[in-house]
Short mmCIF file of N, CA, C and O in Angstrom, two decimals:
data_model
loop_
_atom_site.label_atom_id
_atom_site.label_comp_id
_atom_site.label_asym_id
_atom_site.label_seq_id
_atom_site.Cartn_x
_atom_site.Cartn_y
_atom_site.Cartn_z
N UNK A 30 92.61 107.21 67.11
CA UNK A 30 93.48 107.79 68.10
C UNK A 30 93.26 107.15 69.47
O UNK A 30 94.08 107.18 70.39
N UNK A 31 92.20 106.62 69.48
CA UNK A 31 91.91 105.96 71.27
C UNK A 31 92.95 104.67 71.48
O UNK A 31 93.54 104.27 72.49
N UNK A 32 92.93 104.15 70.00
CA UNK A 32 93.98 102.77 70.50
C UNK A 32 95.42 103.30 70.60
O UNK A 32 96.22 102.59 71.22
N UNK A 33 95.93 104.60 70.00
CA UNK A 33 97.05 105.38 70.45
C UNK A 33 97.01 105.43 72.26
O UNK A 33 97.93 105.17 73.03
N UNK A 34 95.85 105.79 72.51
CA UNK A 34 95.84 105.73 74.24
C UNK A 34 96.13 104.60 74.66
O UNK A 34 97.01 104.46 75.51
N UNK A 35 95.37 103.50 74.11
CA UNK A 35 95.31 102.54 74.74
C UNK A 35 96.75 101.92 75.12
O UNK A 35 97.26 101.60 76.19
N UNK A 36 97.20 101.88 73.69
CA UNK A 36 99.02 101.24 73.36
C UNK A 36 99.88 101.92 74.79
O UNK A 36 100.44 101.34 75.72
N UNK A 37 99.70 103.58 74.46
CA UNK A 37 100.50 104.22 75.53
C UNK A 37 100.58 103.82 76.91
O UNK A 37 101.57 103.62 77.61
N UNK A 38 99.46 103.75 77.14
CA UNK A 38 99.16 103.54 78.67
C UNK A 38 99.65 102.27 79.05
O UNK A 38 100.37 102.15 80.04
N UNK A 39 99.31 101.26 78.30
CA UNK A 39 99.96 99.76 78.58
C UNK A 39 101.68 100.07 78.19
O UNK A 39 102.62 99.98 78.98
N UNK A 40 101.71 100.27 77.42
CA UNK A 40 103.54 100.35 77.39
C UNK A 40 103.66 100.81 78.85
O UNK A 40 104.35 100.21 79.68
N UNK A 41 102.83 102.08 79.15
CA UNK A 41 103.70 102.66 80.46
C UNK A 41 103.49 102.10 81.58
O UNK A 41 104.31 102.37 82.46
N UNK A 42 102.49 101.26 81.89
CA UNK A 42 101.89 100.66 83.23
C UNK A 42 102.69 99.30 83.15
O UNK A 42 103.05 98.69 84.16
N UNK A 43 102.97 98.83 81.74
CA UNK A 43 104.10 97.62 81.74
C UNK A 43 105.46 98.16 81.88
O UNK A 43 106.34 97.32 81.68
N UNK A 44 105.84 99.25 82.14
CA UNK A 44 107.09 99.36 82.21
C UNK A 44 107.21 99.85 83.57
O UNK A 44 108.32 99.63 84.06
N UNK A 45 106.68 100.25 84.07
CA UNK A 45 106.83 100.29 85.83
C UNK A 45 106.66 98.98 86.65
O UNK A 45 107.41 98.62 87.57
N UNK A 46 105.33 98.16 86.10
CA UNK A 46 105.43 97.01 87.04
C UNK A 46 106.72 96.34 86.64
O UNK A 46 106.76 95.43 87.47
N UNK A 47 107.68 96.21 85.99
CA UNK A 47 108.60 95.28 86.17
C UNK A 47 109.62 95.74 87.07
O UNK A 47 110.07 94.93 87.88
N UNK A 48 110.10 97.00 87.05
CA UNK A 48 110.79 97.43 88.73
C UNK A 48 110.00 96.96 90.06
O UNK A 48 110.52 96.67 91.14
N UNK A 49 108.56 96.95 89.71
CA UNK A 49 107.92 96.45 91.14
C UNK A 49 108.11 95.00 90.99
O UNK A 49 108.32 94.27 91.96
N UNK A 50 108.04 94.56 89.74
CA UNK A 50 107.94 92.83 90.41
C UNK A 50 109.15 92.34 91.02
O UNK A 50 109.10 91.59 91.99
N UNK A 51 110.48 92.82 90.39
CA UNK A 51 111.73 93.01 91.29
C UNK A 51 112.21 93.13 92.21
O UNK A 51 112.86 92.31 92.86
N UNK A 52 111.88 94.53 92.49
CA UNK A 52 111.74 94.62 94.00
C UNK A 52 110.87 93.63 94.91
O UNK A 52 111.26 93.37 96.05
N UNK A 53 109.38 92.95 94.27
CA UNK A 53 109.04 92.10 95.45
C UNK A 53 109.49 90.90 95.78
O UNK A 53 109.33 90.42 96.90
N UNK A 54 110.22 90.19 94.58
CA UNK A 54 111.06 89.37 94.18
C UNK A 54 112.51 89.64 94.88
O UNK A 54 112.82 88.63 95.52
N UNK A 55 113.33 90.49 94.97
CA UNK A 55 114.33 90.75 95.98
C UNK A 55 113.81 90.69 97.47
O UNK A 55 114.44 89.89 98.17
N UNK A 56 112.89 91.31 98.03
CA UNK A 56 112.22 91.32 99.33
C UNK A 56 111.75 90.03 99.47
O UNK A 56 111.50 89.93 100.67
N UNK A 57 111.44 88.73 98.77
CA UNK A 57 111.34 87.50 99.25
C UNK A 57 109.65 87.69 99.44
O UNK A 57 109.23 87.09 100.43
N UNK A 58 108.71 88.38 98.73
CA UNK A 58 107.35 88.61 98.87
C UNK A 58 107.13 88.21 97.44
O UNK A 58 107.85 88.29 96.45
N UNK A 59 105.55 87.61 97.67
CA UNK A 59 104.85 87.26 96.20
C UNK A 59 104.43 88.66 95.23
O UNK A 59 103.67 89.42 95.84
N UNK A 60 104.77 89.06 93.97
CA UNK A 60 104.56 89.94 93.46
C UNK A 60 103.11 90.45 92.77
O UNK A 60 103.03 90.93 91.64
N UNK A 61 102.11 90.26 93.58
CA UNK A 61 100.45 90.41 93.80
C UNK A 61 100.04 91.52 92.81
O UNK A 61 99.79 91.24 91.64
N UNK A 62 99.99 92.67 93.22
CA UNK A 62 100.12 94.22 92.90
C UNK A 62 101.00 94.31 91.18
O UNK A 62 100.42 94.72 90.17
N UNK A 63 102.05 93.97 91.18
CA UNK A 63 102.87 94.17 90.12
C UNK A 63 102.71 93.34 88.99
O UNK A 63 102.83 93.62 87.80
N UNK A 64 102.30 91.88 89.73
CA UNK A 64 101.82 91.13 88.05
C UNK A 64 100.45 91.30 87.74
O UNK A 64 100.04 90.66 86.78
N UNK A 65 99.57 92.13 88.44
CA UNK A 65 98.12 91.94 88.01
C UNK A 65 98.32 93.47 86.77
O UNK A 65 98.01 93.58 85.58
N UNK A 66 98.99 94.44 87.76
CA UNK A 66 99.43 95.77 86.63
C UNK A 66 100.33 95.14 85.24
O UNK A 66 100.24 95.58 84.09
N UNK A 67 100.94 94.33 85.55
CA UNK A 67 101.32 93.82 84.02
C UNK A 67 100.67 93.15 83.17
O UNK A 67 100.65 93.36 81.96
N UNK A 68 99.85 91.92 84.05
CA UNK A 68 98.45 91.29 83.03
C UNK A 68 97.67 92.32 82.42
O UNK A 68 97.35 92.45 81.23
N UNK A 69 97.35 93.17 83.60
CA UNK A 69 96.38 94.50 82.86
C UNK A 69 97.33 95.17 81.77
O UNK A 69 96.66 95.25 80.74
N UNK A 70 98.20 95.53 81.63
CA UNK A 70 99.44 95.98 80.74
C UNK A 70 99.04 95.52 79.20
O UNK A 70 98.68 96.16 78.21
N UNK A 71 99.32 93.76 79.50
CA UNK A 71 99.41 92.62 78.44
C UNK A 71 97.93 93.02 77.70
O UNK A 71 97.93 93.21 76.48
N UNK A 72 96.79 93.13 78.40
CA UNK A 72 95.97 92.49 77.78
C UNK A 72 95.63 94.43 77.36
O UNK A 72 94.97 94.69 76.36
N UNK A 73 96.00 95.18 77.95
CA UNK A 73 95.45 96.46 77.25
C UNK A 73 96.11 96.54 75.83
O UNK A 73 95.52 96.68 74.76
N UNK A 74 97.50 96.42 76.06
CA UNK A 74 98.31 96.61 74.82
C UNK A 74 97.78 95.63 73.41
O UNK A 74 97.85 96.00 72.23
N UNK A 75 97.15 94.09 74.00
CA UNK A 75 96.68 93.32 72.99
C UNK A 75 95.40 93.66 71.95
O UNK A 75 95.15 93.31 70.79
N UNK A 76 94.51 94.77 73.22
CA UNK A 76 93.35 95.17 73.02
C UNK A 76 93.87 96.24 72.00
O UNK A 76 93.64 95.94 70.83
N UNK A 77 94.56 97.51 72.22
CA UNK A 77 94.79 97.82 71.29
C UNK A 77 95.31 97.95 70.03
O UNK A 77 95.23 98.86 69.20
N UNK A 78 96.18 96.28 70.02
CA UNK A 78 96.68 95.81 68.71
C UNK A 78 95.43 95.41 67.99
O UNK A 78 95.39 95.54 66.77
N UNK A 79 94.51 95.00 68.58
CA UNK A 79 93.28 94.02 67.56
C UNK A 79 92.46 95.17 67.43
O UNK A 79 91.68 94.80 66.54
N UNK A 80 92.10 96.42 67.77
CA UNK A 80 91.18 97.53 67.49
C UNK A 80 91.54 98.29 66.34
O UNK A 80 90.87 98.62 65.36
N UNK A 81 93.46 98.63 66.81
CA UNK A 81 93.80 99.08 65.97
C UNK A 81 93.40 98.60 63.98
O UNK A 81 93.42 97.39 63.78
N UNK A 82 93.14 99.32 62.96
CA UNK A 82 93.09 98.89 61.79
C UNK A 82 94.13 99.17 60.96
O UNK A 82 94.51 100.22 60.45
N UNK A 83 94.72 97.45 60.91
CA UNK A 83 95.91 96.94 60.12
C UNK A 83 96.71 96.45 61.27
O UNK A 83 97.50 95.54 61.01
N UNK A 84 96.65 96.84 62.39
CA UNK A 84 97.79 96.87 63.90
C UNK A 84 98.97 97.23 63.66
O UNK A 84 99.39 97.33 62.51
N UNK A 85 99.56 97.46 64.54
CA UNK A 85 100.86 97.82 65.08
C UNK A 85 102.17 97.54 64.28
O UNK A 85 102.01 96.48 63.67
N UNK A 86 103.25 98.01 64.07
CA UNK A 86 104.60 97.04 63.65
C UNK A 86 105.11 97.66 64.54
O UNK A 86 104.61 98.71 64.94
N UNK A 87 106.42 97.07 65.14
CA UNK A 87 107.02 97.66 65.90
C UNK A 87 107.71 98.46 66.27
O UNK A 87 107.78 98.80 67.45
N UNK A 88 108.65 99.14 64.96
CA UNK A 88 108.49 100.89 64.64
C UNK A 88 107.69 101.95 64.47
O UNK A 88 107.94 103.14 64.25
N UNK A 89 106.43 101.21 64.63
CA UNK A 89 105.68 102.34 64.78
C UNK A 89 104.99 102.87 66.16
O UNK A 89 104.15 103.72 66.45
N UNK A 90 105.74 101.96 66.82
CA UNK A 90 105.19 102.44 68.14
C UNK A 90 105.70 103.52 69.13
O UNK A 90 105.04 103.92 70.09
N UNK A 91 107.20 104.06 68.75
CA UNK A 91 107.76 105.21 69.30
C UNK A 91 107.32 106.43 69.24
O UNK A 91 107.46 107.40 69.98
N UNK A 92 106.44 106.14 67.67
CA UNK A 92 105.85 107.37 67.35
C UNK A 92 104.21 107.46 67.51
O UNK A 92 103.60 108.19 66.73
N UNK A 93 103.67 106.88 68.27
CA UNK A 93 102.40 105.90 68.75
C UNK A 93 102.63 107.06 70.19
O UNK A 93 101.88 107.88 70.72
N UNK A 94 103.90 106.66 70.44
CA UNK A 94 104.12 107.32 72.13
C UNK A 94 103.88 108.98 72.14
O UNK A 94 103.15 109.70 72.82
N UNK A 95 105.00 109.32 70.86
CA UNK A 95 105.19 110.67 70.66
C UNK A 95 103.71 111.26 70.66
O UNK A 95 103.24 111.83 71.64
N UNK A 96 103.01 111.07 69.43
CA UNK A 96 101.88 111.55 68.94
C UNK A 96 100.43 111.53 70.41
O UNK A 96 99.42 112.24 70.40
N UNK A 97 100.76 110.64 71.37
CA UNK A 97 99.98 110.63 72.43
C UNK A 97 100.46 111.91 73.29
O UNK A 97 99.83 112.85 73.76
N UNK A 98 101.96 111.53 73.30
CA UNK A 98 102.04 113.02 74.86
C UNK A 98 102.04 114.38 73.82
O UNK A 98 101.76 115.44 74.39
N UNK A 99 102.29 114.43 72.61
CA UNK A 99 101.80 115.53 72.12
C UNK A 99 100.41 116.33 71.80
O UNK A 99 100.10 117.47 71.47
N UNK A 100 99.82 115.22 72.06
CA UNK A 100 98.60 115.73 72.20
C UNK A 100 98.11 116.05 73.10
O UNK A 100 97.39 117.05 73.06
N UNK A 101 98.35 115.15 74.65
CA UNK A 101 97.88 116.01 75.81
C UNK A 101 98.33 117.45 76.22
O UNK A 101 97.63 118.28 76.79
N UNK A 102 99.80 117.61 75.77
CA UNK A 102 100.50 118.89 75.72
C UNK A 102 99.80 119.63 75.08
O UNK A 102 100.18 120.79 75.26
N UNK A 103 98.73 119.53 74.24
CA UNK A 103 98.50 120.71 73.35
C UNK A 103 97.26 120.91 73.48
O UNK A 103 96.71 121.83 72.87
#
């Protein structure tokens, strides 16, 4: 279940920095802050593909998401 965390958290920290790298990229600024949160993203999500046993397919990751916020809910 920890690489369930792990997956989650990188999906979600990679899916915000790309509105930030945008925005720093429209503002004509180097995107510092937003690509280091996406490297960290990349390499969490990788970490939890190789921990995981058997890894990931890519339908199974919606329910990777589900099974995480259902558990903090509960």
């Amino acid at each position: 279940m920890t690489t369930d965390y792990l997956m989650t958290i990188g999906l979600v920290v990679g899916l915000f920095s790309i509105p930030a790298m945008l925005a720093a990229y429209a503002d004509l600024r180097f995107p510092r802050g937003p690509m280091a949160a996406f490297i960290l993203s990349a390499a969490t999500i990788a970490l939890a593909w190789v921990l995981h046993p058997g890894g990931y397919s890519f339908a199974e990751l919606p329910n990777v998401v589900v099974r995480v916020i259902a558990d903090i809910l509960n």
